[in-house]
CSV table of C-alpha atoms and ligand atoms in Angstrom, one decimal:
chain,number,residue,atom,x,y,z
E,1,MET,CA,59.0,49.9,-122.0
E,2,ASN,CA,61.2,47.4,-123.7
E,3,MET,CA,64.5,47.5,-121.4
E,4,ASP,CA,66.5,46.6,-124.8
E,5,ALA,CA,66.0,50.3,-126.5
E,6,PHE,CA,69.5,51.0,-124.5
E,7,ARG,CA,71.5,47.9,-125.9
E,8,LEU,CA,73.4,48.3,-129.8
E,9,ASP,CA,73.5,44.0,-129.9
E,10,GLY,CA,74.6,43.4,-133.7
E,11,LYS,CA,74.9,47.8,-133.7
E,12,ILE,CA,79.2,48.3,-135.7
E,13,ALA,CA,80.3,51.2,-133.9
E,14,LEU,CA,83.3,53.8,-134.8
E,15,VAL,CA,84.9,55.8,-132.3
E,16,THR,CA,87.1,58.3,-133.6
E,17,GLY,CA,90.9,58.4,-131.6
E,18,ALA,CA,89.7,56.0,-128.9
E,19,SER,CA,93.4,54.6,-128.2
E,20,TYR,CA,92.0,55.3,-124.5
E,21,GLY,CA,90.6,58.6,-122.8
E,22,ILE,CA,86.8,59.4,-122.7
E,23,GLY,CA,86.7,57.9,-126.6
E,24,PHE,CA,88.2,54.9,-124.7
E,25,ALA,CA,85.7,54.8,-122.0
E,26,ILE,CA,82.9,55.2,-124.4
E,27,ALA,CA,84.1,52.2,-127.2
E,28,THR,CA,84.1,50.1,-124.0
E,29,ALA,CA,80.9,50.4,-122.7
E,30,PHE,CA,79.4,50.2,-126.1
E,31,SER,CA,81.4,46.8,-126.3
E,32,ALA,CA,79.1,46.0,-122.5
E,33,ALA,CA,76.1,47.0,-124.7
E,34,GLY,CA,76.2,44.5,-127.1
E,35,ALA,CA,78.2,47.0,-130.1
E,36,THR,CA,81.1,45.7,-132.0
E,37,VAL,CA,83.8,48.7,-131.7
E,38,VAL,CA,85.7,50.1,-134.4
E,39,PHE,CA,88.0,52.5,-133.4
E,40,ASN,CA,90.9,54.6,-135.2
E,41,ASP,CA,94.2,56.6,-134.5
E,42,ILE,CA,97.0,59.1,-135.5
E,43,ASN,CA,99.9,56.4,-135.7
E,44,GLN,CA,100.1,52.6,-135.4
E,45,GLU,CA,102.1,52.8,-131.9
E,46,LEU,CA,98.7,54.3,-130.2
E,47,VAL,CA,96.2,52.0,-132.3
E,48,ASP,CA,98.1,48.3,-130.7
E,49,LYS,CA,97.9,50.3,-127.3
E,50,GLY,CA,94.2,50.5,-127.8
E,51,LEU,CA,93.5,47.2,-129.0
E,52,ALA,CA,96.5,45.6,-125.9
E,53,ALA,CA,94.3,48.3,-123.9
E,54,TYR,CA,90.8,46.6,-125.2
E,55,ALA,CA,91.2,43.0,-125.3
E,56,GLU,CA,92.7,43.4,-121.4
E,57,LYS,CA,89.1,44.1,-121.6
E,58,GLY,CA,88.3,41.1,-122.8
E,59,ILE,CA,87.4,43.4,-126.1
E,60,LYS,CA,87.9,42.1,-129.4
E,61,ALA,CA,88.0,45.8,-130.8
E,62,HIS,CA,89.0,46.3,-134.8
E,63,GLY,CA,92.3,49.2,-134.8
E,64,TYR,CA,92.9,51.5,-138.0
E,65,VAL,CA,95.8,54.1,-138.1
E,66,CYS,CA,93.6,57.1,-139.9
E,67,ASP,CA,94.4,61.0,-139.0
E,68,VAL,CA,90.7,62.1,-139.0
E,69,THR,CA,92.0,65.4,-140.6
E,70,ASP,CA,92.5,63.8,-144.6
E,71,GLU,CA,89.7,63.1,-146.2
E,72,ALA,CA,91.9,60.2,-148.2
E,73,ALA,CA,92.7,58.4,-145.7
E,74,VAL,CA,89.0,58.8,-143.9
E,75,GLY,CA,87.6,57.0,-146.7
E,76,ALA,CA,90.0,54.2,-147.2
E,77,LEU,CA,89.3,54.1,-143.2
E,78,VAL,CA,84.9,53.9,-143.8
E,79,LYS,CA,85.7,51.4,-147.4
E,80,LYS,CA,88.0,49.2,-144.8
E,81,VAL,CA,85.8,48.9,-142.1
E,82,GLU,CA,82.7,47.5,-144.0
E,83,GLU,CA,84.4,45.2,-146.7
E,84,GLU,CA,86.4,43.6,-143.2
E,85,VAL,CA,83.7,44.7,-140.0
E,86,GLY,CA,80.7,46.2,-142.0
E,87,VAL,CA,78.5,48.8,-142.5
E,88,ILE,CA,78.8,51.7,-139.6
E,89,ASP,CA,76.0,52.5,-137.5
E,90,ILE,CA,77.1,54.8,-134.8
E,91,LEU,CA,79.6,56.9,-135.2
E,92,VAL,CA,81.5,58.5,-132.2
E,93,ASN,CA,83.1,61.8,-133.7
E,94,ASN,CA,85.8,61.9,-130.4
E,95,ALA,CA,89.5,63.1,-132.5
E,96,GLY,CA,90.2,66.1,-131.2
E,97,ILE,CA,93.5,68.4,-129.4
E,98,ILE,CA,93.8,71.9,-128.0
E,99,ARG,CA,95.6,74.4,-127.7
E,100,ARG,CA,96.2,77.0,-124.6
E,101,THR,CA,97.6,79.8,-126.3
E,102,PRO,CA,96.6,83.7,-126.4
E,103,MET,CA,95.3,84.6,-129.0
E,104,LEU,CA,97.0,87.4,-129.1
E,105,GLU,CA,100.6,84.4,-129.2
E,106,MET,CA,98.2,82.2,-131.0
E,107,SER,CA,99.6,81.7,-134.4
E,108,ALA,CA,96.8,81.2,-137.8
E,109,GLU,CA,98.5,77.9,-138.5
E,110,GLU,CA,98.0,77.3,-134.6
E,111,PHE,CA,94.3,78.5,-135.3
E,112,ARG,CA,93.4,76.4,-138.7
E,113,LYS,CA,95.4,73.1,-137.0
E,114,VAL,CA,92.7,72.9,-134.6
E,115,ILE,CA,89.7,74.0,-135.5
E,116,ASP,CA,90.4,71.0,-138.6
E,117,VAL,CA,90.8,68.8,-136.7
E,118,ASP,CA,87.9,69.8,-133.6
E,119,LEU,CA,85.1,70.7,-135.8
E,120,ASN,CA,86.1,69.8,-140.1
E,121,ALA,CA,87.3,66.4,-138.6
E,122,PRO,CA,84.3,65.6,-137.6
E,123,PHE,CA,81.9,66.8,-140.7
E,124,ILE,CA,85.0,64.2,-143.1
E,125,VAL,CA,84.4,61.5,-141.1
E,126,SER,CA,80.3,61.9,-141.4
E,127,LYS,CA,80.1,63.3,-144.5
E,128,ALA,CA,81.9,58.9,-145.3
E,129,VAL,CA,79.6,57.4,-142.9
E,130,ILE,CA,76.2,58.7,-143.8
E,131,PRO,CA,75.7,57.6,-146.9
E,132,GLY,CA,76.5,53.9,-145.3
E,133,MET,CA,74.0,55.4,-142.6
E,134,ILE,CA,71.6,55.7,-144.9
E,135,LYS,CA,71.1,52.5,-147.5
E,136,LYS,CA,71.0,50.7,-143.6
E,137,GLY,CA,68.0,52.8,-142.2
E,138,HIS,CA,69.3,54.0,-139.1
E,139,GLY,CA,72.5,55.6,-138.0
E,140,LYS,CA,73.7,57.8,-134.9
E,141,ILE,CA,76.3,60.2,-134.8
E,142,ILE,CA,77.3,61.9,-131.2
E,143,ASN,CA,79.8,64.9,-131.8
E,144,ILE,CA,81.6,65.6,-128.5
E,145,CYS,CA,81.3,68.8,-127.6
E,146,SER,CA,82.6,70.6,-124.9
E,147,MET,CA,81.5,73.7,-122.3
E,148,MET,CA,83.0,75.3,-124.6
E,149,SER,CA,80.3,74.7,-126.5
E,150,GLU,CA,78.9,77.3,-124.8
E,151,LEU,CA,80.9,79.1,-122.1
E,152,GLY,CA,84.8,80.8,-123.5
E,153,ARG,CA,88.3,81.5,-121.5
E,154,GLU,CA,91.3,82.4,-121.6
E,155,THR,CA,93.9,80.9,-124.0
E,156,VAL,CA,91.4,78.5,-125.5
E,157,SER,CA,90.0,80.5,-128.3
E,158,ALA,CA,90.5,78.3,-131.3
E,159,TYR,CA,89.2,75.2,-129.6
E,160,ALA,CA,85.7,77.2,-128.7
E,161,ALA,CA,85.5,78.2,-132.1
E,162,ALA,CA,86.5,74.6,-133.4
E,163,LYS,CA,83.5,73.4,-130.0
E,164,GLY,CA,80.5,76.3,-131.1
E,165,GLY,CA,80.5,75.1,-134.5
E,166,LEU,CA,80.9,71.8,-133.3
E,167,LYS,CA,77.4,72.0,-131.6
E,168,MET,CA,76.0,74.3,-134.5
E,169,LEU,CA,77.0,71.2,-137.5
E,170,THR,CA,75.4,68.8,-134.7
E,171,ARG,CA,72.1,71.0,-135.2
E,172,ASN,CA,73.1,70.5,-139.3
E,173,ILE,CA,73.7,67.4,-139.7
E,174,CYS,CA,70.2,66.3,-137.5
E,175,SER,CA,68.2,68.8,-139.6
E,176,GLU,CA,69.6,67.6,-142.7
E,177,TYR,CA,69.4,63.0,-142.5
E,178,GLY,CA,66.4,63.4,-139.9
E,179,GLU,CA,64.6,62.6,-142.4
E,180,HIS,CA,66.3,59.2,-142.8
E,181,ASN,CA,66.1,57.5,-139.2
E,182,ILE,CA,69.9,59.3,-138.8
E,183,GLN,CA,69.9,60.5,-135.1
E,184,CYS,CA,73.1,63.5,-134.7
E,185,ASN,CA,73.2,64.8,-131.0
E,186,GLY,CA,76.1,66.1,-129.1
E,187,ILE,CA,77.7,65.0,-125.5
E,188,GLY,CA,79.1,68.1,-124.6
E,189,PRO,CA,81.9,67.0,-121.1
E,190,GLY,CA,82.5,69.5,-117.9
E,191,TYR,CA,86.2,68.6,-116.9
E,192,ILE,CA,87.3,65.3,-117.0
E,193,ALA,CA,90.4,63.9,-115.9
E,194,THR,CA,92.8,62.6,-119.7
E,195,PRO,CA,95.8,63.4,-120.5
E,196,GLN,CA,94.2,66.0,-122.3
E,197,THR,CA,93.6,67.9,-119.4
E,198,ALA,CA,95.8,66.8,-116.7
E,199,PRO,CA,97.9,69.6,-117.2
E,200,LEU,CA,95.8,71.5,-114.6
E,201,ARG,CA,95.5,70.0,-112.4
E,202,GLU,CA,99.8,69.2,-111.7
E,203,LYS,CA,100.3,69.4,-108.1
E,204,GLN,CA,102.6,72.8,-107.1
E,205,PRO,CA,105.8,72.3,-106.2
E,206,ASP,CA,104.4,73.3,-102.1
E,207,GLY,CA,102.5,69.9,-103.2
E,208,SER,CA,99.2,72.0,-103.4
E,209,ARG,CA,96.1,71.8,-105.9
E,210,HIS,CA,96.4,74.1,-109.5
E,211,PRO,CA,95.0,76.3,-108.4
E,212,PHE,CA,92.2,75.7,-112.0
E,213,ASP,CA,92.2,72.4,-110.4
E,214,GLN,CA,90.5,74.5,-107.6
E,215,PHE,CA,88.5,76.5,-109.6
E,216,ILE,CA,87.0,73.9,-111.5
E,217,ILE,CA,86.1,72.6,-107.8
E,218,SER,CA,84.5,75.7,-106.9
E,219,LYS,CA,82.8,76.1,-110.5
E,220,THR,CA,81.5,72.5,-110.3
E,221,PRO,CA,78.7,71.1,-107.7
E,222,ALA,CA,79.5,67.9,-108.0
E,223,ALA,CA,83.1,69.6,-106.5
E,224,ARG,CA,85.0,66.9,-108.3
E,225,TRP,CA,86.2,66.7,-112.0
E,226,GLY,CA,84.4,64.0,-113.4
E,227,ASP,CA,86.0,61.0,-115.0
E,228,ALA,CA,86.2,59.5,-118.6
E,229,GLU,CA,83.2,56.5,-117.0
E,230,ASP,CA,80.8,59.6,-116.5
E,231,LEU,CA,80.2,59.7,-120.2
E,232,GLN,CA,79.3,56.0,-120.0
E,233,GLY,CA,75.9,56.1,-119.8
E,234,PRO,CA,74.9,59.4,-122.0
E,235,ALA,CA,77.0,57.9,-124.8
E,236,VAL,CA,75.1,54.3,-124.2
E,237,PHE,CA,72.1,56.0,-124.2
E,238,LEU,CA,72.5,58.2,-127.6
E,239,ALA,CA,73.1,55.5,-129.6
E,240,SER,CA,70.8,53.1,-129.2
E,241,ASP,CA,67.1,53.0,-129.9
E,242,ALA,CA,66.1,54.2,-127.0
E,243,SER,CA,67.0,58.0,-127.8
E,244,ASN,CA,65.4,57.7,-131.3
E,245,PHE,CA,63.3,61.1,-130.8
E,246,VAL,CA,66.5,62.6,-129.9
E,247,ASN,CA,67.7,64.8,-132.5
E,248,GLY,CA,70.0,68.0,-132.9
E,249,HIS,CA,70.7,67.7,-129.0
E,250,ILE,CA,74.5,68.5,-126.5
E,251,LEU,CA,73.8,66.3,-123.4
E,252,TYR,CA,76.5,68.5,-120.9
E,253,VAL,CA,77.6,65.8,-118.8
E,254,ASP,CA,79.0,68.4,-116.7
E,255,GLY,CA,78.4,67.4,-113.1
E,256,GLY,CA,76.1,70.9,-113.3
E,257,ILE,CA,78.3,73.8,-114.2
E,258,LEU,CA,76.7,75.4,-116.5
E,259,ALA,CA,73.8,75.7,-113.8
E,260,TYR,CA,75.8,76.8,-111.6
E,261,ILE,CA,77.5,80.7,-110.9
E,262,GLY,CA,80.2,78.6,-108.1
E,263,LYS,CA,81.2,78.0,-104.9
E,264,GLN,CA,81.6,81.8,-102.6
E,265,PRO,CA,85.0,82.4,-102.0
E,266,GLN,CA,85.2,80.8,-98.0
C,301,LIG,P1,93.1,63.1,-125.6
C,301,LIG,O1,93.2,62.3,-123.8
C,301,LIG,O2,93.9,64.0,-126.2
C,301,LIG,O3,92.7,61.6,-126.5
C,301,LIG,C1,92.7,62.7,-127.5
C,301,LIG,C2,92.6,61.3,-128.9
C,301,LIG,O4,92.3,61.8,-130.0
C,301,LIG,C3,94.0,60.7,-128.7
C,301,LIG,O5,94.1,59.5,-128.9
C,301,LIG,C4,94.7,61.5,-130.3
C,301,LIG,O6,95.7,61.0,-130.0
C,301,LIG,C5,93.7,61.1,-130.7
C,301,LIG,N1,93.4,61.9,-131.3
C,301,LIG,C6,93.8,63.5,-132.1
C,301,LIG,N2,94.1,64.5,-133.2
C,301,LIG,C7,93.7,63.1,-133.9
C,301,LIG,C8,93.4,63.3,-135.3
C,301,LIG,N3,94.2,63.7,-136.7
C,301,LIG,N4,93.0,61.8,-136.4
C,301,LIG,C9,92.8,61.0,-135.3
C,301,LIG,N5,93.3,60.7,-133.9
C,301,LIG,C10,93.8,62.1,-133.3
C,301,LIG,O7,91.5,63.6,-125.7
C,301,LIG,P2,90.3,63.3,-124.3
C,301,LIG,O8,90.5,63.9,-123.5
C,301,LIG,O9,89.8,62.0,-124.3
C,301,LIG,O10,89.2,64.0,-125.6
C,301,LIG,C11,88.5,62.9,-126.1
C,301,LIG,C12,87.3,64.1,-126.9
C,301,LIG,O11,87.0,64.7,-125.9
C,301,LIG,C13,88.3,66.2,-127.5
C,301,LIG,O12,87.5,66.5,-128.9
C,301,LIG,C14,87.8,66.6,-126.4
C,301,LIG,O13,88.1,67.7,-126.7
C,301,LIG,C15,87.1,66.3,-125.6
C,301,LIG,N6,86.6,67.2,-124.5
C,301,LIG,C16,87.3,66.7,-123.0
C,301,LIG,C17,87.1,66.7,-121.5
C,301,LIG,C18,88.2,66.7,-121.1
C,301,LIG,O14,88.4,67.8,-120.0
C,301,LIG,N7,89.0,65.9,-121.4
C,301,LIG,C19,85.8,67.6,-121.7
C,301,LIG,C20,85.4,67.6,-123.1
C,301,LIG,C21,85.1,67.4,-124.2
C,301,LIG,P3,97.5,61.8,-129.7
C,301,LIG,O15,97.6,61.0,-128.5
C,301,LIG,O16,98.4,61.5,-130.6
C,301,LIG,O17,96.5,63.2,-129.5
C,302,LIG,C1,90.5,73.8,-120.9
C,302,LIG,C2,90.2,71.7,-120.7
C,302,LIG,C3,88.6,72.0,-120.9
C,302,LIG,C4,88.5,71.0,-121.8
C,302,LIG,C5,87.3,70.9,-121.8
C,302,LIG,C6,85.6,70.8,-120.9
C,302,LIG,O1,91.3,73.9,-121.3
C,302,LIG,O2,89.7,74.6,-120.4
C,302,LIG,O3,91.1,71.5,-121.3
C,302,LIG,O4,88.5,72.5,-122.5
C,302,LIG,O5,88.6,69.8,-122.5
C,302,LIG,O6,86.6,70.8,-123.5
C,302,LIG,O7,84.8,70.7,-121.4
């Protein structure tokens, strides 16, 4: 086997919401594999922060302000990227939000907002980039799903509904566009230490670990939270020619949580 299959040389990768966190880690790995990195975030301050962070790693990224829920803005973004950088070969639908609110206390508006960012936006951005991929004769779409694509838990009804839907959107894009040599897969991260999960890891007033932190440690065979860097290899694999016959698959990168009943209390 030619190991160059895992390279991304000459490819243009758009990672949404990638000023920091999981998206940033994935984009830096794409750069190391040879891709040109394009990212967006919701405001100029975040884009500037991201550009500086990429530059610190020696990466000349292309950053754009775009709210991924705004279909007109996304269309304009893709057009601008195609004019300034080139046609997108790899899309990672990473931008996402979570609201942790008991369902009976969650407004329909709050529920809709999470669905809008975490499910509608991947539809909107995928729809905008697929025509270019069809013209090019290839494409890779990676949707950042979640453990909540498979499991529920208290307070995350909107997020779980969105990520469950994102799993099925992934399978549907696979079904509709596989004949154009477009592979659409998902990555389902476990519990990853990023700003999004920081509230779940806050030290308690007595200095002890957050109860949820302890819970995740007991539910993870690896007995640790994941780092965004744990997602880099799986993302490069799914973005590369090495995965050209992998389609509609959700690759869980969770340290084994989904396989494990959990450590019994001592
Ligand atoms: P994060 O730290 O909150 O970063 C999410 C990024 O998306 C932020 O830059 C955010 O900008 C941006 N964003 C939010 N709404 C946007 C919009 N409408 N348009 C453009 N950008 C937008 O999250 P993360 O932990 O890196 O997670 C990234 C993805 O992985 C998300 O889809 C998340 O659901 C998923 N995930 C995370 C974990 C985990 O444990 N961390 C596990 C499984 C899946 P702002 O700073 O303005 O919010
Ligand atoms: C939560 C967490 C999780 C993670 C991730 C797990 O509140 O349960 O935020 O949802 O973000 O999605 O895969």
